[in-house]
Amino acid sequence: MGPNVTITGSAADALSGLAAVSCNDAAGTTAAGGAFTCSVGGLTQGDNVIEVRAADVSGNIARTGLHVTLATDSEAPHVNITSPAAASFVNTLTIAVSGTAADDVAVAGVTVNGVAATMNGGSWTANVPVQGEGPHDLVAVATDGSGKTGSATVSVSVDVTPPVINASAAPAANGAGWWKTDPTISFRCSDAGSGVATCSNAVTVTTEAAGQ
């Protein structure tokens, strides 16, 4: 048995007067001024047509139709974070987070760490500030119209410190800072956060000049 829905409205008859109002044959109650209320049960999922009938004292009947859509919200929404990837590194303290959300009826909104996301159909985006470097959890929460929620979490690490690079020459320069043979300059790179992705290859200097 489907849920009940309450129909309210007004009806009037200027001659013999209003006698009764019904909705899908369910008798309604009338009040002064022609206001009426009906309770209709047995609705099913989807579109339902309710016929409202008003009768006057003389037996004349007026009819009108009303469409009521019943959407039973039985599931919590589903939400996914598509970017950034789990266990990835980001080099900003404001992280651009994006993903998708869906619900059996409709998604009312998405937040990420409390920041309201911008919705575009089934997709969403949010710019989420974080405090300092290191690991951070990004928690997306989707809410539907009935208040049910679903969540997804992605853990990322923030690294905004540039790597350190040191150069050394071989052979070493003489006391005046000059070489009589072509020196090879080697580079050593280090990074305490996300690690070194690339480091310059060694370079041999063959051109004679000062201050290279």
PDB file of C-alpha atoms in Angstrom:
ATOM      1  CA  MET A   1       0.000   0.000   0.000  1.00  0.00           C
ATOM      2  CA  GLY A   2       1.448   3.336  -1.061  1.00  0.00           C
ATOM      3  CA  PRO A   3       1.740   6.413   1.140  1.00  0.00           C
ATOM      4  CA  ASN A   4      -0.986   9.020   1.602  1.00  0.00           C
ATOM      5  CA  VAL A   5      -0.857  12.500   0.133  1.00  0.00           C
ATOM      6  CA  THR A   6      -2.918  15.467   1.320  1.00  0.00           C
ATOM      7  CA  ILE A   7      -4.642  17.600  -1.299  1.00  0.00           C
ATOM      8  CA  THR A   8      -5.838  21.093  -0.389  1.00  0.00           C
ATOM      9  CA  GLY A   9      -7.701  23.637  -2.461  1.00  0.00           C
ATOM     10  CA  SER A  10     -10.909  25.602  -2.776  1.00  0.00           C
ATOM     11  CA  ALA A  11     -14.224  25.194  -4.600  1.00  0.00           C
ATOM     12  CA  ALA A  12     -17.278  27.419  -4.911  1.00  0.00           C
ATOM     13  CA  ASP A  13     -20.755  27.475  -6.410  1.00  0.00           C
ATOM     14  CA  ALA A  14     -22.617  30.768  -6.660  1.00  0.00           C
ATOM     15  CA  LEU A  15     -26.124  29.313  -7.102  1.00  0.00           C
ATOM     16  CA  SER A  16     -27.162  26.206  -5.157  1.00  0.00           C
ATOM     17  CA  GLY A  17     -23.933  26.115  -3.160  1.00  0.00           C
ATOM     18  CA  LEU A  18     -21.120  23.620  -2.678  1.00  0.00           C
ATOM     19  CA  ALA A  19     -22.228  20.217  -1.444  1.00  0.00           C
ATOM     20  CA  ALA A  20     -19.110  18.018  -1.370  1.00  0.00           C
ATOM     21  CA  VAL A  21     -15.568  17.551  -2.631  1.00  0.00           C
ATOM     22  CA  SER A  22     -13.801  14.230  -3.248  1.00  0.00           C
ATOM     23  CA  CYS A  23     -10.370  13.172  -4.466  1.00  0.00           C
ATOM     24  CA  ASN A  24     -10.169   9.821  -6.280  1.00  0.00           C
ATOM     25  CA  ASP A  25     -13.532   9.024  -4.662  1.00  0.00           C
ATOM     26  CA  ALA A  26     -12.142   9.713  -1.175  1.00  0.00           C
ATOM     27  CA  ALA A  27     -14.437  12.189   0.539  1.00  0.00           C
ATOM     28  CA  GLY A  28     -12.849  15.459   1.519  1.00  0.00           C
ATOM     29  CA  THR A  29     -13.664  17.909   4.279  1.00  0.00           C
ATOM     30  CA  THR A  30     -14.851  21.421   3.487  1.00  0.00           C
ATOM     31  CA  ALA A  31     -14.671  24.607   5.498  1.00  0.00           C
ATOM     32  CA  ALA A  32     -16.119  28.079   5.324  1.00  0.00           C
ATOM     33  CA  GLY A  33     -15.247  29.852   2.104  1.00  0.00           C
ATOM     34  CA  GLY A  34     -15.018  26.610   0.113  1.00  0.00           C
ATOM     35  CA  ALA A  35     -11.609  25.450   1.353  1.00  0.00           C
ATOM     36  CA  PHE A  36     -11.257  21.663   1.195  1.00  0.00           C
ATOM     37  CA  THR A  37      -8.823  18.945   2.225  1.00  0.00           C
ATOM     38  CA  CYS A  38      -8.577  15.384   0.899  1.00  0.00           C
ATOM     39  CA  SER A  39      -6.346  12.491   1.910  1.00  0.00           C
ATOM     40  CA  VAL A  40      -5.505  10.107  -0.939  1.00  0.00           C
ATOM     41  CA  GLY A  41      -3.722   6.783  -0.405  1.00  0.00           C
ATOM     42  CA  GLY A  42      -2.464   3.956  -2.572  1.00  0.00           C
ATOM     43  CA  LEU A  43      -0.002   6.028  -4.602  1.00  0.00           C
ATOM     44  CA  THR A  44       2.634   4.141  -6.587  1.00  0.00           C
ATOM     45  CA  GLN A  45       6.163   4.995  -7.651  1.00  0.00           C
ATOM     46  CA  GLY A  46       6.179   7.502 -10.511  1.00  0.00           C
ATOM     47  CA  ASP A  47       3.339   9.607 -11.885  1.00  0.00           C
ATOM     48  CA  ASN A  48      -0.103   9.415 -10.222  1.00  0.00           C
ATOM     49  CA  VAL A  49      -3.220  11.187 -11.505  1.00  0.00           C
ATOM     50  CA  ILE A  50      -5.667  12.358  -8.852  1.00  0.00           C
ATOM     51  CA  GLU A  51      -9.148  13.401  -9.914  1.00  0.00           C
ATOM     52  CA  VAL A  52     -10.711  16.112  -7.767  1.00  0.00           C
ATOM     53  CA  ARG A  53     -14.523  16.380  -7.998  1.00  0.00           C
ATOM     54  CA  ALA A  54     -16.724  19.116  -6.592  1.00  0.00           C
ATOM     55  CA  ALA A  55     -20.535  18.702  -6.474  1.00  0.00           C
ATOM     56  CA  ASP A  56     -23.108  21.399  -5.825  1.00  0.00           C
ATOM     57  CA  VAL A  57     -26.450  20.983  -4.085  1.00  0.00           C
ATOM     58  CA  SER A  58     -28.202  20.580  -7.438  1.00  0.00           C
ATOM     59  CA  GLY A  59     -26.021  17.597  -8.349  1.00  0.00           C
ATOM     60  CA  ASN A  60     -23.794  19.307 -10.882  1.00  0.00           C
ATOM     61  CA  ILE A  61     -20.187  18.038 -10.842  1.00  0.00           C
ATOM     62  CA  ALA A  62     -16.949  19.756 -11.816  1.00  0.00           C
ATOM     63  CA  ARG A  63     -13.739  17.754 -12.285  1.00  0.00           C
ATOM     64  CA  THR A  64     -10.060  18.594 -12.485  1.00  0.00           C
ATOM     65  CA  GLY A  65      -6.939  16.429 -12.637  1.00  0.00           C
ATOM     66  CA  LEU A  66      -3.800  16.701 -10.548  1.00  0.00           C
ATOM     67  CA  HIS A  67      -0.486  14.931 -11.242  1.00  0.00           C
ATOM     68  CA  VAL A  68       1.534  13.788  -8.233  1.00  0.00           C
ATOM     69  CA  THR A  69       4.948  12.182  -8.742  1.00  0.00           C
ATOM     70  CA  LEU A  70       6.008   9.778  -6.014  1.00  0.00           C
ATOM     71  CA  ALA A  71       9.747   9.228  -5.692  1.00  0.00           C
ATOM     72  CA  THR A  72      10.696   6.927  -2.846  1.00  0.00           C
ATOM     73  CA  ASP A  73      14.192   7.781  -1.642  1.00  0.00           C
ATOM     74  CA  SER A  74      15.434   4.452  -0.319  1.00  0.00           C
ATOM     75  CA  GLU A  75      19.194   4.732  -0.909  1.00  0.00           C
ATOM     76  CA  ALA A  76      21.987   6.936   0.358  1.00  0.00           C
ATOM     77  CA  PRO A  77      23.846   8.864  -2.355  1.00  0.00           C
ATOM     78  CA  HIS A  78      27.084   7.550  -3.842  1.00  0.00           C
ATOM     79  CA  VAL A  79      30.102   9.851  -4.171  1.00  0.00           C
ATOM     80  CA  ASN A  80      33.543   9.339  -5.710  1.00  0.00           C
ATOM     81  CA  ILE A  81      36.707  11.452  -5.759  1.00  0.00           C
ATOM     82  CA  THR A  82      38.315  11.273  -9.204  1.00  0.00           C
ATOM     83  CA  SER A  83      41.096  13.831  -8.647  1.00  0.00           C
ATOM     84  CA  PRO A  84      43.589  14.002  -7.027  1.00  0.00           C
ATOM     85  CA  ALA A  85      44.515  10.338  -7.061  1.00  0.00           C
ATOM     86  CA  ALA A  86      44.927   8.458  -3.805  1.00  0.00           C
ATOM     87  CA  ALA A  87      48.458   8.538  -2.336  1.00  0.00           C
ATOM     88  CA  SER A  88      49.534  11.272  -4.754  1.00  0.00           C
ATOM     89  CA  PHE A  89      51.557  14.405  -3.991  1.00  0.00           C
ATOM     90  CA  VAL A  90      50.284  17.943  -4.601  1.00  0.00           C
ATOM     91  CA  ASN A  91      52.347  21.135  -4.562  1.00  0.00           C
ATOM     92  CA  THR A  92      49.728  23.616  -3.342  1.00  0.00           C
ATOM     93  CA  LEU A  93      47.987  24.441  -0.068  1.00  0.00           C
ATOM     94  CA  THR A  94      44.657  24.814  -1.896  1.00  0.00           C
ATOM     95  CA  ILE A  95      43.797  21.492  -3.502  1.00  0.00           C
ATOM     96  CA  ALA A  96      41.493  21.273  -6.527  1.00  0.00           C
ATOM     97  CA  VAL A  97      39.266  18.270  -5.832  1.00  0.00           C
ATOM     98  CA  SER A  98      36.756  16.838  -8.323  1.00  0.00           C
ATOM     99  CA  GLY A  99      34.484  13.816  -8.516  1.00  0.00           C
ATOM    100  CA  THR A 100      31.037  12.431  -9.207  1.00  0.00           C
ATOM    101  CA  ALA A 101      27.887  11.909  -7.151  1.00  0.00           C
ATOM    102  CA  ALA A 102      24.637  10.028  -7.813  1.00  0.00           C
ATOM    103  CA  ASP A 103      21.431   9.159  -5.983  1.00  0.00           C
ATOM    104  CA  ASP A 104      18.313   7.115  -6.731  1.00  0.00           C
ATOM    105  CA  VAL A 105      16.320  10.390  -6.546  1.00  0.00           C
ATOM    106  CA  ALA A 106      18.616  13.445  -6.531  1.00  0.00           C
ATOM    107  CA  VAL A 107      21.812  14.750  -4.947  1.00  0.00           C
ATOM    108  CA  ALA A 108      21.182  17.914  -2.946  1.00  0.00           C
ATOM    109  CA  GLY A 109      24.843  18.852  -2.518  1.00  0.00           C
ATOM    110  CA  VAL A 110      28.453  17.790  -1.937  1.00  0.00           C
ATOM    111  CA  THR A 111      31.034  19.116   0.528  1.00  0.00           C
ATOM    112  CA  VAL A 112      34.757  18.331   0.771  1.00  0.00           C
ATOM    113  CA  ASN A 113      36.265  18.852   4.216  1.00  0.00           C
ATOM    114  CA  GLY A 114      33.311  21.168   4.848  1.00  0.00           C
ATOM    115  CA  VAL A 115      33.778  23.219   1.655  1.00  0.00           C
ATOM    116  CA  ALA A 116      30.681  23.307  -0.549  1.00  0.00           C
ATOM    117  CA  ALA A 117      31.366  21.909  -4.018  1.00  0.00           C
ATOM    118  CA  THR A 118      30.120  23.353  -7.298  1.00  0.00           C
ATOM    119  CA  MET A 119      27.714  20.905  -8.953  1.00  0.00           C
ATOM    120  CA  ASN A 120      27.470  20.330 -12.710  1.00  0.00           C
ATOM    121  CA  GLY A 121      25.034  17.513 -13.331  1.00  0.00           C
ATOM    122  CA  GLY A 122      26.549  14.419 -11.782  1.00  0.00           C
ATOM    123  CA  SER A 123      30.002  16.010 -11.448  1.00  0.00           C
ATOM    124  CA  TRP A 124      31.373  18.377  -8.816  1.00  0.00           C
ATOM    125  CA  THR A 125      34.497  20.417  -8.065  1.00  0.00           C
ATOM    126  CA  ALA A 126      35.814  22.094  -4.917  1.00  0.00           C
ATOM    127  CA  ASN A 127      38.924  24.079  -3.959  1.00  0.00           C
ATOM    128  CA  VAL A 128      39.927  22.852  -0.513  1.00  0.00           C
ATOM    129  CA  PRO A 129      42.495  24.664   1.664  1.00  0.00           C
ATOM    130  CA  VAL A 130      44.793  22.580   3.880  1.00  0.00           C
ATOM    131  CA  GLN A 131      47.124  23.539   6.704  1.00  0.00           C
ATOM    132  CA  GLY A 132      50.795  22.846   6.038  1.00  0.00           C
ATOM    133  CA  GLU A 133      52.772  20.144   4.318  1.00  0.00           C
ATOM    134  CA  GLY A 134      52.452  16.416   4.879  1.00  0.00           C
ATOM    135  CA  PRO A 135      49.567  13.934   4.643  1.00  0.00           C
ATOM    136  CA  HIS A 136      45.965  15.124   4.455  1.00  0.00           C
ATOM    137  CA  ASP A 137      42.623  13.344   4.120  1.00  0.00           C
ATOM    138  CA  LEU A 138      40.101  14.732   1.641  1.00  0.00           C
ATOM    139  CA  VAL A 139      36.597  13.659   2.696  1.00  0.00           C
ATOM    140  CA  ALA A 140      33.747  14.207   0.227  1.00  0.00           C
ATOM    141  CA  VAL A 141      30.195  13.968   1.615  1.00  0.00           C
ATOM    142  CA  ALA A 142      27.132  13.839  -0.670  1.00  0.00           C
ATOM    143  CA  THR A 143      23.680  14.588   0.750  1.00  0.00           C
ATOM    144  CA  ASP A 144      20.323  13.794  -0.863  1.00  0.00           C
ATOM    145  CA  GLY A 145      16.999  15.576  -0.437  1.00  0.00           C
ATOM    146  CA  SER A 146      15.919  13.402   2.468  1.00  0.00           C
ATOM    147  CA  GLY A 147      19.123  14.020   4.415  1.00  0.00           C
ATOM    148  CA  LYS A 148      20.869  10.699   3.778  1.00  0.00           C
ATOM    149  CA  THR A 149      24.609  10.926   3.172  1.00  0.00           C
ATOM    150  CA  GLY A 150      27.373   8.992   1.475  1.00  0.00           C
ATOM    151  CA  SER A 151      31.100   9.691   1.707  1.00  0.00           C
ATOM    152  CA  ALA A 152      34.448   8.977   0.062  1.00  0.00           C
ATOM    153  CA  THR A 153      37.971   9.640   1.316  1.00  0.00           C
ATOM    154  CA  VAL A 154      41.258  10.110  -0.533  1.00  0.00           C
ATOM    155  CA  SER A 155      44.584  10.617   1.250  1.00  0.00           C
ATOM    156  CA  VAL A 156      47.207  12.847  -0.381  1.00  0.00           C
ATOM    157  CA  SER A 157      50.478  14.468   0.680  1.00  0.00           C
ATOM    158  CA  VAL A 158      51.309  18.152   0.271  1.00  0.00           C
ATOM    159  CA  ASP A 159      54.861  19.168  -0.694  1.00  0.00           C
ATOM    160  CA  VAL A 160      55.436  22.860  -1.454  1.00  0.00           C
ATOM    161  CA  THR A 161      59.206  22.939  -0.696  1.00  0.00           C
ATOM    162  CA  PRO A 162      61.523  22.896  -3.765  1.00  0.00           C
ATOM    163  CA  PRO A 163      64.276  20.260  -3.914  1.00  0.00           C
ATOM    164  CA  VAL A 164      67.882  21.068  -2.975  1.00  0.00           C
ATOM    165  CA  ILE A 165      70.614  20.854  -5.649  1.00  0.00           C
ATOM    166  CA  ASN A 166      74.364  20.906  -5.009  1.00  0.00           C
ATOM    167  CA  ALA A 167      77.097  21.088  -7.652  1.00  0.00           C
ATOM    168  CA  SER A 168      80.690  19.861  -7.470  1.00  0.00           C
ATOM    169  CA  ALA A 169      83.566  20.027  -9.961  1.00  0.00           C
ATOM    170  CA  ALA A 170      86.225  17.445 -10.758  1.00  0.00           C
ATOM    171  CA  PRO A 171      89.116  17.924 -10.815  1.00  0.00           C
ATOM    172  CA  ALA A 172      89.127  20.714  -8.252  1.00  0.00           C
ATOM    173  CA  ALA A 173      90.186  24.225  -9.237  1.00  0.00           C
ATOM    174  CA  ASN A 174      93.603  25.582  -8.322  1.00  0.00           C
ATOM    175  CA  GLY A 175      94.074  28.155  -5.597  1.00  0.00           C
ATOM    176  CA  ALA A 176      93.164  30.976  -7.966  1.00  0.00           C
ATOM    177  CA  GLY A 177      89.933  29.292  -8.964  1.00  0.00           C
ATOM    178  CA  TRP A 178      91.032  28.180 -12.444  1.00  0.00           C
ATOM    179  CA  TRP A 179      91.285  24.823 -14.187  1.00  0.00           C
ATOM    180  CA  LYS A 180      93.994  23.825 -16.637  1.00  0.00           C
ATOM    181  CA  THR A 181      91.903  20.847 -17.804  1.00  0.00           C
ATOM    182  CA  ASP A 182      88.217  20.637 -18.691  1.00  0.00           C
ATOM    183  CA  PRO A 183      86.288  20.206 -15.405  1.00  0.00           C
ATOM    184  CA  THR A 184      83.202  18.023 -15.094  1.00  0.00           C
ATOM    185  CA  ILE A 185      80.391  19.545 -13.035  1.00  0.00           C
ATOM    186  CA  SER A 186      78.241  16.964 -11.237  1.00  0.00           C
ATOM    187  CA  PHE A 187      74.944  17.623  -9.485  1.00  0.00           C
ATOM    188  CA  ARG A 188      73.458  16.032  -6.370  1.00  0.00           C
ATOM    189  CA  CYS A 189      69.737  16.550  -5.751  1.00  0.00           C
ATOM    190  CA  SER A 190      67.668  15.828  -2.646  1.00  0.00           C
ATOM    191  CA  ASP A 191      64.087  16.374  -1.511  1.00  0.00           C
ATOM    192  CA  ALA A 192      62.655  15.506   1.911  1.00  0.00           C
ATOM    193  CA  GLY A 193      59.042  15.606   0.762  1.00  0.00           C
ATOM    194  CA  SER A 194      57.859  13.924  -2.418  1.00  0.00           C
ATOM    195  CA  GLY A 195      61.385  12.968  -3.491  1.00  0.00           C
ATOM    196  CA  VAL A 196      63.471  13.883  -6.537  1.00  0.00           C
ATOM    197  CA  ALA A 197      61.800  13.336  -9.905  1.00  0.00           C
ATOM    198  CA  THR A 198      64.703  14.486 -12.118  1.00  0.00           C
ATOM    199  CA  CYS A 199      68.236  15.773 -11.545  1.00  0.00           C
ATOM    200  CA  SER A 200      70.530  17.364 -14.126  1.00  0.00           C
ATOM    201  CA  ASN A 201      73.208  15.202 -15.708  1.00  0.00           C
ATOM    202  CA  ALA A 202      76.892  16.011 -15.290  1.00  0.00           C
ATOM    203  CA  VAL A 203      78.277  18.681 -17.653  1.00  0.00           C
ATOM    204  CA  THR A 204      81.881  19.018 -18.894  1.00  0.00           C
ATOM    205  CA  VAL A 205      82.979  22.626 -19.421  1.00  0.00           C
ATOM    206  CA  THR A 206      85.198  22.931 -22.511  1.00  0.00           C
ATOM    207  CA  THR A 207      85.087  26.666 -23.218  1.00  0.00           C
ATOM    208  CA  GLU A 208      87.825  28.817 -21.668  1.00  0.00           C
ATOM    209  CA  ALA A 209      86.397  31.855 -19.879  1.00  0.00           C
ATOM    210  CA  ALA A 210      85.909  33.247 -16.392  1.00  0.00           C
ATOM    211  CA  GLY A 211      82.665  33.060 -14.405  1.00  0.00           C
ATOM    212  CA  GLN A 212      80.987  30.156 -16.187  1.00  0.00           C
TER     213      GLN A 212
END
